[in-house]
Structure formats: C-alpha cells, structure tokens
PDB file of C-alpha atoms in Angstrom:
ATOM      1  CA  VAL A1420    -180.180  46.067 -66.331  1.00 63.00           C
ATOM      2  CA  ASN A1421    -177.397  43.784 -65.795  1.00 56.00           C
ATOM      3  CA  LYS A1422    -174.583  45.163 -63.394  1.00 56.00           C
ATOM      4  CA  SER A1423    -172.324  42.110 -63.448  1.00 66.00           C
ATOM      5  CA  THR A1424    -169.327  41.027 -65.442  1.00 80.00           C
ATOM      6  CA  VAL A1425    -170.695  38.970 -68.212  1.00 87.00           C
ATOM      7  CA  PRO A1426    -169.079  37.922 -71.384  1.00 88.00           C
ATOM      8  CA  VAL A1427    -168.948  40.762 -74.193  1.00 92.00           C
ATOM      9  CA  GLY A1428    -172.367  40.185 -76.141  1.00 91.00           C
ATOM     10  CA  THR A1429    -174.767  39.360 -73.452  1.00 92.00           C
ATOM     11  CA  GLY A1430    -177.001  42.029 -73.410  1.00 93.00           C
ATOM     12  CA  ASP A1431    -177.744  41.430 -76.904  1.00 93.00           C
ATOM     13  CA  ARG A1432    -178.029  37.470 -76.151  1.00 94.00           C
ATOM     14  CA  VAL A1433    -180.635  38.630 -73.581  1.00 94.00           C
ATOM     15  CA  HIS A1434    -182.704  41.183 -75.672  1.00 95.00           C
ATOM     16  CA  SER A1435    -183.009  38.359 -78.378  1.00 95.00           C
ATOM     17  CA  ALA A1436    -184.610  35.431 -75.719  1.00 96.00           C
ATOM     18  CA  ILE A1437    -186.634  38.034 -74.592  1.00 96.00           C
ATOM     19  CA  ALA A1438    -188.174  38.692 -77.879  1.00 95.00           C
ATOM     20  CA  ALA A1439    -188.321  35.276 -78.697  1.00 96.00           C
ATOM     21  CA  ILE A1440    -190.345  34.572 -75.737  1.00 96.00           C
ATOM     22  CA  LEU A1441    -192.536  37.264 -76.388  1.00 95.00           C
ATOM     23  CA  ALA A1442    -193.049  36.360 -80.194  1.00 95.00           C
ATOM     24  CA  THR A1443    -194.247  33.084 -79.035  1.00 95.00           C
ATOM     25  CA  ARG A1444    -196.690  34.366 -76.931  1.00 95.00           C
ATOM     26  CA  GLY A1445    -198.026  36.982 -79.301  1.00 94.00           C
ATOM     27  CA  VAL A1446    -197.215  39.667 -77.360  1.00 92.00           C
ATOM     28  CA  THR A1447    -195.980  43.232 -78.611  1.00 90.00           C
ATOM     29  CA  LEU A1448    -194.179  44.999 -75.623  1.00 91.00           C
ATOM     30  CA  THR A1449    -191.144  47.617 -76.242  1.00 91.00           C
ATOM     31  CA  PHE A1450    -188.564  46.775 -73.815  1.00 94.00           C
ATOM     32  CA  ASP A1451    -184.881  47.916 -73.420  1.00 94.00           C
ATOM     33  CA  VAL A1452    -181.727  45.639 -72.130  1.00 95.00           C
ATOM     34  CA  VAL A1453    -179.160  48.072 -70.262  1.00 95.00           C
ATOM     35  CA  SER A1454    -175.385  47.356 -69.218  1.00 94.00           C
ATOM     36  CA  ASN A1455    -174.519  48.914 -65.994  1.00 93.00           C
ATOM     37  CA  PRO A1456    -171.409  47.153 -64.700  1.00 93.00           C
ATOM     38  CA  GLU A1457    -170.734  47.847 -60.848  1.00 89.00           C
ATOM     39  CA  PHE A1458    -166.718  49.086 -59.791  1.00 89.00           C
ATOM     40  CA  LEU A1459    -167.207  47.729 -56.234  1.00 84.00           C
ATOM     41  CA  LYS A1460    -163.926  46.696 -54.596  1.00 84.00           C
ATOM     42  CA  GLU A1461    -164.660  44.081 -51.393  1.00 85.00           C
ATOM     43  CA  GLY A1462    -164.352  45.295 -48.125  1.00 84.00           C
ATOM     44  CA  SER A1463    -165.084  48.981 -49.444  1.00 85.00           C
ATOM     45  CA  ALA A1464    -168.323  48.195 -51.530  1.00 85.00           C
ATOM     46  CA  VAL A1465    -170.690  50.463 -49.548  1.00 88.00           C
ATOM     47  CA  ALA A1466    -168.416  53.346 -49.840  1.00 88.00           C
ATOM     48  CA  ASP A1467    -167.860  52.773 -53.447  1.00 86.00           C
ATOM     49  CA  SER A1468    -171.756  52.315 -54.266  1.00 86.00           C
ATOM     50  CA  GLN A1469    -172.295  55.520 -52.276  1.00 85.00           C
ATOM     51  CA  ARG A1470    -169.278  58.111 -54.079  1.00 87.00           C
ATOM     52  CA  PRO A1471    -168.746  55.725 -57.281  1.00 89.00           C
ATOM     53  CA  ASP A1472    -165.685  56.932 -59.186  1.00 89.00           C
ATOM     54  CA  ARG A1473    -167.491  56.406 -62.220  1.00 93.00           C
ATOM     55  CA  ILE A1474    -170.792  55.478 -63.551  1.00 94.00           C
ATOM     56  CA  ILE A1475    -171.258  53.295 -67.106  1.00 95.00           C
ATOM     57  CA  ILE A1476    -174.079  53.008 -68.720  1.00 96.00           C
ATOM     58  CA  GLY A1477    -174.674  50.902 -71.586  1.00 96.00           C
ATOM     59  CA  THR A1478    -177.522  51.498 -73.687  1.00 96.00           C
ATOM     60  CA  ASP A1479    -178.313  53.233 -76.969  1.00 93.00           C
ATOM     61  CA  SER A1480    -181.839  54.511 -76.111  1.00 95.00           C
ATOM     62  CA  ALA A1481    -181.801  57.976 -74.975  1.00 95.00           C
ATOM     63  CA  HIS A1482    -185.172  57.193 -73.308  1.00 95.00           C
ATOM     64  CA  VAL A1483    -183.294  54.592 -70.895  1.00 95.00           C
ATOM     65  CA  GLU A1484    -180.144  56.872 -70.857  1.00 96.00           C
ATOM     66  CA  GLU A1485    -182.839  59.562 -69.225  1.00 96.00           C
ATOM     67  CA  GLN A1486    -184.262  57.244 -66.761  1.00 95.00           C
ATOM     68  CA  MET A1487    -180.646  56.165 -65.554  1.00 95.00           C
ATOM     69  CA  ARG A1488    -179.340  59.603 -65.060  1.00 95.00           C
ATOM     70  CA  GLU A1489    -182.797  60.075 -62.986  1.00 95.00           C
ATOM     71  CA  LEU A1490    -181.960  57.163 -60.961  1.00 93.00           C
ATOM     72  CA  TYR A1491    -178.213  57.894 -60.242  1.00 93.00           C
ATOM     73  CA  GLU A1492    -178.713  61.640 -59.917  1.00 92.00           C
ATOM     74  CA  PRO A1493    -178.383  61.471 -56.067  1.00 90.00           C
ATOM     75  CA  PHE A1494    -174.904  59.294 -56.497  1.00 88.00           C
ATOM     76  CA  ASN A1495    -173.542  62.091 -59.259  1.00 86.00           C
ATOM     77  CA  ARG A1496    -174.043  65.695 -57.078  1.00 81.00           C
ATOM     78  CA  ASN A1497    -170.632  66.500 -56.922  1.00 78.00           C
ATOM     79  CA  HIS A1498    -169.425  66.213 -60.672  1.00 83.00           C
ATOM     80  CA  GLU A1499    -170.417  64.640 -63.920  1.00 90.00           C
ATOM     81  CA  LYS A1500    -169.614  60.702 -63.387  1.00 93.00           C
ATOM     82  CA  ILE A1501    -172.027  59.416 -65.845  1.00 95.00           C
ATOM     83  CA  ILE A1502    -170.415  57.709 -68.947  1.00 96.00           C
ATOM     84  CA  VAL A1503    -172.799  56.649 -71.477  1.00 97.00           C
ATOM     85  CA  MET A1504    -171.840  54.190 -74.341  1.00 97.00           C
ATOM     86  CA  ASP A1505    -173.441  51.106 -76.505  1.00 96.00           C
ATOM     87  CA  ILE A1506    -173.745  47.804 -74.766  1.00 95.00           C
ATOM     88  CA  ARG A1507    -171.001  45.748 -75.947  1.00 96.00           C
ATOM     89  CA  SER A1508    -168.410  48.704 -74.677  1.00 97.00           C
ATOM     90  CA  ALA A1509    -170.048  48.873 -71.506  1.00 96.00           C
ATOM     91  CA  GLU A1510    -169.888  45.149 -70.972  1.00 95.00           C
ATOM     92  CA  LEU A1511    -165.866  45.130 -72.310  1.00 96.00           C
ATOM     93  CA  THR A1512    -165.065  48.138 -70.168  1.00 96.00           C
ATOM     94  CA  LYS A1513    -165.715  46.304 -67.025  1.00 94.00           C
ATOM     95  CA  TYR A1514    -163.135  43.271 -68.083  1.00 95.00           C
ATOM     96  CA  ALA A1515    -160.322  45.737 -69.302  1.00 96.00           C
ATOM     97  CA  ALA A1516    -160.726  47.958 -65.912  1.00 95.00           C
ATOM     98  CA  ASN A1517    -160.214  44.291 -64.023  1.00 95.00           C
ATOM     99  CA  CYS A1518    -157.521  43.147 -66.600  1.00 97.00           C
ATOM    100  CA  MET A1519    -155.574  46.700 -66.541  1.00 97.00           C
ATOM    101  CA  LEU A1520    -155.231  46.259 -62.924  1.00 96.00           C
ATOM    102  CA  ALA A1521    -154.144  42.547 -62.684  1.00 97.00           C
ATOM    103  CA  THR A1522    -151.800  43.773 -65.402  1.00 98.00           C
ATOM    104  CA  LYS A1523    -149.966  46.410 -63.150  1.00 97.00           C
ATOM    105  CA  ILE A1524    -149.886  44.232 -60.375  1.00 97.00           C
ATOM    106  CA  SER A1525    -148.298  41.057 -62.234  1.00 98.00           C
ATOM    107  CA  PHE A1526    -145.950  43.992 -63.893  1.00 98.00           C
ATOM    108  CA  MET A1527    -144.751  45.138 -60.355  1.00 98.00           C
ATOM    109  CA  ASN A1528    -144.341  41.599 -59.403  1.00 98.00           C
ATOM    110  CA  GLU A1529    -142.051  41.159 -62.429  1.00 97.00           C
ATOM    111  CA  MET A1530    -140.265  44.223 -61.530  1.00 98.00           C
ATOM    112  CA  ALA A1531    -139.488  42.983 -57.874  1.00 97.00           C
ATOM    113  CA  ASN A1532    -137.959  39.734 -58.884  1.00 97.00           C
ATOM    114  CA  ILE A1533    -135.827  41.570 -61.649  1.00 98.00           C
ATOM    115  CA  ALA A1534    -134.923  43.969 -58.633  1.00 98.00           C
ATOM    116  CA  GLU A1535    -133.946  41.041 -56.270  1.00 96.00           C
ATOM    117  CA  ARG A1536    -131.717  39.556 -58.982  1.00 96.00           C
ATOM    118  CA  LEU A1537    -129.906  43.119 -59.708  1.00 98.00           C
ATOM    119  CA  GLY A1538    -129.425  44.025 -55.799  1.00 98.00           C
ATOM    120  CA  ALA A1539    -132.501  46.672 -56.438  1.00 98.00           C
ATOM    121  CA  ASP A1540    -134.956  48.446 -53.983  1.00 98.00           C
ATOM    122  CA  ILE A1541    -138.236  47.452 -55.510  1.00 98.00           C
ATOM    123  CA  GLU A1542    -139.853  49.983 -52.857  1.00 97.00           C
ATOM    124  CA  ALA A1543    -137.527  52.870 -54.145  1.00 98.00           C
ATOM    125  CA  VAL A1544    -138.378  51.831 -57.473  1.00 98.00           C
ATOM    126  CA  ARG A1545    -141.996  51.930 -56.944  1.00 98.00           C
ATOM    127  CA  LYS A1546    -141.587  55.659 -55.433  1.00 97.00           C
ATOM    128  CA  GLY A1547    -139.497  56.391 -58.850  1.00 98.00           C
ATOM    129  CA  ILE A1548    -141.783  55.193 -61.351  1.00 98.00           C
ATOM    130  CA  GLY A1549    -145.514  56.367 -59.055  1.00 97.00           C
ATOM    131  CA  SER A1550    -144.183  60.098 -59.177  1.00 97.00           C
ATOM    132  CA  ASP A1551    -144.831  60.398 -62.935  1.00 97.00           C
ATOM    133  CA  PRO A1552    -148.205  61.042 -63.049  1.00 96.00           C
ATOM    134  CA  ARG A1553    -149.210  58.995 -66.263  1.00 95.00           C
ATOM    135  CA  ILE A1554    -148.117  55.663 -64.142  1.00 96.00           C
ATOM    136  CA  GLY A1555    -148.988  57.092 -60.716  1.00 95.00           C
ATOM    137  CA  TYR A1556    -149.038  55.211 -57.430  1.00 95.00           C
ATOM    138  CA  HIS A1557    -151.928  52.964 -57.237  1.00 93.00           C
ATOM    139  CA  PHE A1558    -151.757  49.209 -57.871  1.00 93.00           C
ATOM    140  CA  ILE A1559    -148.060  49.197 -57.872  1.00 96.00           C
ATOM    141  CA  TYR A1560    -147.380  47.169 -55.039  1.00 95.00           C
ATOM    142  CA  PRO A1561    -145.271  43.918 -55.439  1.00 96.00           C
ATOM    143  CA  GLY A1562    -146.778  41.252 -53.571  1.00 94.00           C
ATOM    144  CA  CYS A1563    -147.618  37.271 -53.621  1.00 94.00           C
ATOM    145  CA  GLY A1564    -149.897  37.750 -56.483  1.00 96.00           C
ATOM    146  CA  TYR A1565    -153.521  38.848 -57.244  1.00 95.00           C
ATOM    147  CA  GLY A1566    -156.725  36.606 -55.958  1.00 95.00           C
ATOM    148  CA  GLY A1567    -160.354  37.223 -55.511  1.00 92.00           C
ATOM    149  CA  SER A1568    -163.016  36.508 -57.331  1.00 87.00           C
ATOM    150  CA  CYS A1569    -162.817  39.218 -60.069  1.00 90.00           C
ATOM    151  CA  PHE A1570    -159.285  39.200 -61.557  1.00 94.00           C
ATOM    152  CA  PRO A1571    -158.199  35.466 -62.171  1.00 95.00           C
ATOM    153  CA  LYS A1572    -161.950  34.960 -63.811  1.00 94.00           C
ATOM    154  CA  ASP A1573    -162.024  37.835 -65.749  1.00 94.00           C
ATOM    155  CA  VAL A1574    -158.877  37.674 -67.163  1.00 96.00           C
ATOM    156  CA  GLN A1575    -159.273  33.909 -67.807  1.00 95.00           C
ATOM    157  CA  ALA A1576    -162.646  35.103 -69.645  1.00 94.00           C
ATOM    158  CA  LEU A1577    -161.418  37.863 -71.240  1.00 96.00           C
ATOM    159  CA  GLU A1578    -159.034  35.559 -72.910  1.00 96.00           C
ATOM    160  CA  ARG A1579    -161.400  33.284 -73.796  1.00 95.00           C
ATOM    161  CA  THR A1580    -163.833  35.639 -75.627  1.00 94.00           C
ATOM    162  CA  ALA A1581    -160.513  36.966 -77.405  1.00 96.00           C
ATOM    163  CA  ALA A1582    -160.078  33.373 -78.708  1.00 96.00           C
ATOM    164  CA  LYS A1583    -163.662  33.210 -79.978  1.00 94.00           C
ATOM    165  CA  VAL A1584    -163.212  35.765 -82.133  1.00 95.00           C
ATOM    166  CA  GLY A1585    -159.909  34.449 -83.352  1.00 97.00           C
ATOM    167  CA  TYR A1586    -157.526  36.925 -81.526  1.00 97.00           C
ATOM    168  CA  GLN A1587    -154.827  35.565 -79.198  1.00 96.00           C
ATOM    169  CA  THR A1588    -154.105  37.838 -75.669  1.00 97.00           C
ATOM    170  CA  GLU A1589    -150.203  37.760 -75.432  1.00 97.00           C
ATOM    171  CA  ILE A1590    -150.279  39.785 -72.541  1.00 98.00           C
ATOM    172  CA  LEU A1591    -153.139  38.805 -70.920  1.00 97.00           C
ATOM    173  CA  ARG A1592    -151.558  34.970 -70.960  1.00 97.00           C
ATOM    174  CA  ALA A1593    -148.598  36.732 -69.377  1.00 98.00           C
ATOM    175  CA  VAL A1594    -150.478  38.296 -66.883  1.00 98.00           C
ATOM    176  CA  GLU A1595    -151.811  34.989 -65.596  1.00 97.00           C
ATOM    177  CA  THR A1596    -148.402  33.135 -65.885  1.00 97.00           C
ATOM    178  CA  VAL A1597    -146.200  35.580 -64.009  1.00 98.00           C
ATOM    179  CA  ASN A1598    -149.305  35.890 -61.236  1.00 97.00           C
ATOM    180  CA  ALA A1599    -149.202  31.884 -60.811  1.00 97.00           C
ATOM    181  CA  ARG A1600    -145.484  31.788 -60.690  1.00 97.00           C
ATOM    182  CA  GLN A1601    -145.402  34.758 -57.934  1.00 97.00           C
ATOM    183  CA  LYS A1602    -147.527  33.003 -55.980  1.00 97.00           C
ATOM    184  CA  SER A1603    -144.922  30.087 -55.118  1.00 96.00           C
ATOM    185  CA  ARG A1604    -142.783  32.620 -54.717  1.00 95.00           C
ATOM    186  CA  LEU A1605    -142.660  32.609 -50.893  1.00 95.00           C
ATOM    187  CA  PHE A1606    -142.111  29.322 -50.606  1.00 96.00           C
ATOM    188  CA  GLU A1607    -139.268  29.279 -52.783  1.00 95.00           C
ATOM    189  CA  GLN A1608    -138.000  32.160 -50.393  1.00 94.00           C
ATOM    190  CA  ILE A1609    -138.853  29.903 -47.328  1.00 96.00           C
ATOM    191  CA  GLN A1610    -136.532  27.017 -49.024  1.00 96.00           C
ATOM    192  CA  HIS A1611    -133.805  29.414 -49.856  1.00 94.00           C
ATOM    193  CA  HIS A1612    -133.784  30.410 -46.003  1.00 95.00           C
ATOM    194  CA  PHE A1613    -134.480  27.260 -43.935  1.00 94.00           C
ATOM    195  CA  GLY A1614    -132.966  24.510 -46.661  1.00 92.00           C
ATOM    196  CA  SER A1615    -134.981  21.897 -48.777  1.00 89.00           C
ATOM    197  CA  ASN A1616    -136.182  19.783 -46.085  1.00 93.00           C
ATOM    198  CA  LEU A1617    -138.490  21.422 -43.907  1.00 95.00           C
ATOM    199  CA  SER A1618    -140.335  17.891 -42.795  1.00 94.00           C
ATOM    200  CA  GLY A1619    -141.236  18.729 -39.022  1.00 93.00           C
ATOM    201  CA  LYS A1620    -141.142  22.379 -39.002  1.00 96.00           C
ATOM    202  CA  THR A1621    -144.319  24.092 -37.907  1.00 96.00           C
ATOM    203  CA  PHE A1622    -144.849  27.673 -39.698  1.00 96.00           C
ATOM    204  CA  ALA A1623    -147.341  30.367 -38.935  1.00 95.00           C
ATOM    205  CA  LEU A1624    -149.144  31.902 -41.165  1.00 93.00           C
ATOM    206  CA  TRP A1625    -150.847  35.099 -40.895  1.00 92.00           C
ATOM    207  CA  GLY A1626    -153.399  36.567 -43.216  1.00 90.00           C
ATOM    208  CA  LEU A1627    -155.545  34.149 -45.349  1.00 94.00           C
ATOM    209  CA  SER A1628    -157.695  36.487 -47.404  1.00 94.00           C
ATOM    210  CA  PHE A1629    -156.528  37.396 -50.824  1.00 93.00           C
ATOM    211  CA  LYS A1630    -157.301  41.119 -49.722  1.00 90.00           C
ATOM    212  CA  PRO A1631    -156.975  42.863 -46.361  1.00 87.00           C
ATOM    213  CA  ASN A1632    -160.316  43.423 -44.590  1.00 86.00           C
ATOM    214  CA  THR A1633    -161.950  40.539 -46.387  1.00 90.00           C
ATOM    215  CA  ASP A1634    -162.733  37.083 -45.421  1.00 91.00           C
ATOM    216  CA  ASP A1635    -162.397  36.209 -48.907  1.00 92.00           C
ATOM    217  CA  MET A1636    -160.057  33.187 -49.762  1.00 94.00           C
ATOM    218  CA  ARG A1637    -160.758  32.406 -53.114  1.00 94.00           C
ATOM    219  CA  GLU A1638    -157.915  31.955 -55.210  1.00 94.00           C
ATOM    220  CA  ALA A1639    -155.829  33.399 -52.240  1.00 95.00           C
ATOM    221  CA  SER A1640    -152.104  33.015 -52.323  1.00 96.00           C
ATOM    222  CA  SER A1641    -152.178  31.682 -49.009  1.00 96.00           C
ATOM    223  CA  ARG A1642    -153.890  28.562 -50.473  1.00 96.00           C
ATOM    224  CA  VAL A1643    -150.909  27.890 -52.694  1.00 96.00           C
ATOM    225  CA  LEU A1644    -148.846  28.400 -50.028  1.00 97.00           C
ATOM    226  CA  MET A1645    -150.129  25.928 -47.519  1.00 97.00           C
ATOM    227  CA  GLU A1646    -150.669  23.475 -50.162  1.00 97.00           C
ATOM    228  CA  GLN A1647    -146.977  23.647 -50.833  1.00 97.00           C
ATOM    229  CA  LEU A1648    -145.998  23.761 -47.151  1.00 97.00           C
ATOM    230  CA  TRP A1649    -148.543  20.619 -46.193  1.00 97.00           C
ATOM    231  CA  GLN A1650    -146.709  18.551 -49.413  1.00 96.00           C
ATOM    232  CA  ALA A1651    -142.908  19.731 -47.452  1.00 96.00           C
ATOM    233  CA  GLY A1652    -144.083  17.947 -44.456  1.00 96.00           C
ATOM    234  CA  VAL A1653    -144.765  21.585 -42.538  1.00 96.00           C
ATOM    235  CA  THR A1654    -147.208  21.806 -39.732  1.00 97.00           C
ATOM    236  CA  VAL A1655    -149.344  25.081 -40.538  1.00 96.00           C
ATOM    237  CA  GLN A1656    -150.933  27.106 -37.686  1.00 96.00           C
ATOM    238  CA  ALA A1657    -153.005  30.003 -39.690  1.00 93.00           C
ATOM    239  CA  PHE A1658    -154.838  32.594 -38.847  1.00 90.00           C
TER     240      PHE A1658
END
C-alpha cells in the first residue's frame, strides 16, 4: 500500500519491480499494489485520520477492495466515504487535490492585488463570491502565498509529469508564478510605507511557519521576507 504523493505510474513500476525480483528468484507469488493516498493537513493530522473526508482506494482487484474496506470500516461508519478507482487515477487524485487548493490560493491573491489597485475591499469580495455554493468559502482567503511541504512540491511535480507526456500546464505554471510573486508583496508594501532605504531599521516578524499551529518553515513566506529584509540592511527580530 502506498499512501504518500508519488508520480503517476509509481504503482505500476512498483508492481513490475517486485515481479521482476520474484522472477529472478524463481518464486511464483500473487500480490497486489494499492494506491491509498492520504489527505492529512498539518496541524490537524490526527483528527483528519480519525474522521477523513474521503478514503481513496486505487485498485483493480475486487479481493483487495474487500480487504481495504474491512481495514477502513472503523473510519467509514457515519456515511460512505470510500471511493474506489484504478491505481493511476488514485495517484493523480492526490496531485489534483493539492493543485486545486494551490490554484484557489493564487487566484485569491491575484484578486487581492487587483482589488487593491481598483480601490475595492477584497474581504467584501471574498464574502460575495464565497456565498455562491459553487465556489464556497474554503481556501479563498488572500495572504502572503502558500508554502509547506506539499503544495509547492506537488504543483511542480505535476508540471513535470505532464511535460513528460507532452502536455504544457499553463494554469499550474501561472499558479506558481503568482505564488512566488506574492511572497515578495509584503516587502514591497514595507518599502512603500517606509521608503526604499531601510538600512538600520529593526523589524519584528511574528509567525514563521507556513501555516498556523505547525512548526514547519519549509517554503514559508517568512523566509522570503527575512532574506529581503536582511539584504536591505534590516535587523530582524523573529518569533
């Protein structure tokens, strides 16, 4: 069983590798490879594990599906959460979910930048579009860009995977471009407020992780901001 984010086709490659090794040993053994991606969020992983929104099982075997349903029975009592599909679709579902969330973040950050220039209130806009049930309120908060171990890695990985099969991912590239630009937005606002000469000033930076309730600074926007402040001759007091 594979639960992490892996390139589409990994399950097939793992199956082939195991079969090849068994063949060299002269062993006849029936086995299956299952894709069972996790959808845990940092800061709430235990709760997400105990009460998953959905349970994706990638397999073509009825026997394996039966075993996986039995395994997940304690987590599937209130309502049907299990979705069964082929292995490659399960692998792509994990990427697609994270890339969709990253896209929503970059889209709202772009809307915030436009709203600022047009004299509109992005918070009012957020409430206005979030009230549409087709859009909803989840992941439409503008901010300083996404970080962490999943979104940046998965967006880039799906771009590379698509390129290998001859497809150019225009939207995913734009998501990355907007996100990288957004991480410099706060420094630009600091320069606009204090002037371009920041040398000798001291700034307090409160909040370093890429999201609340974690200690994870991987790809965090705070790291970009700190580097820019240091290059400008600023002393940073960070918490």
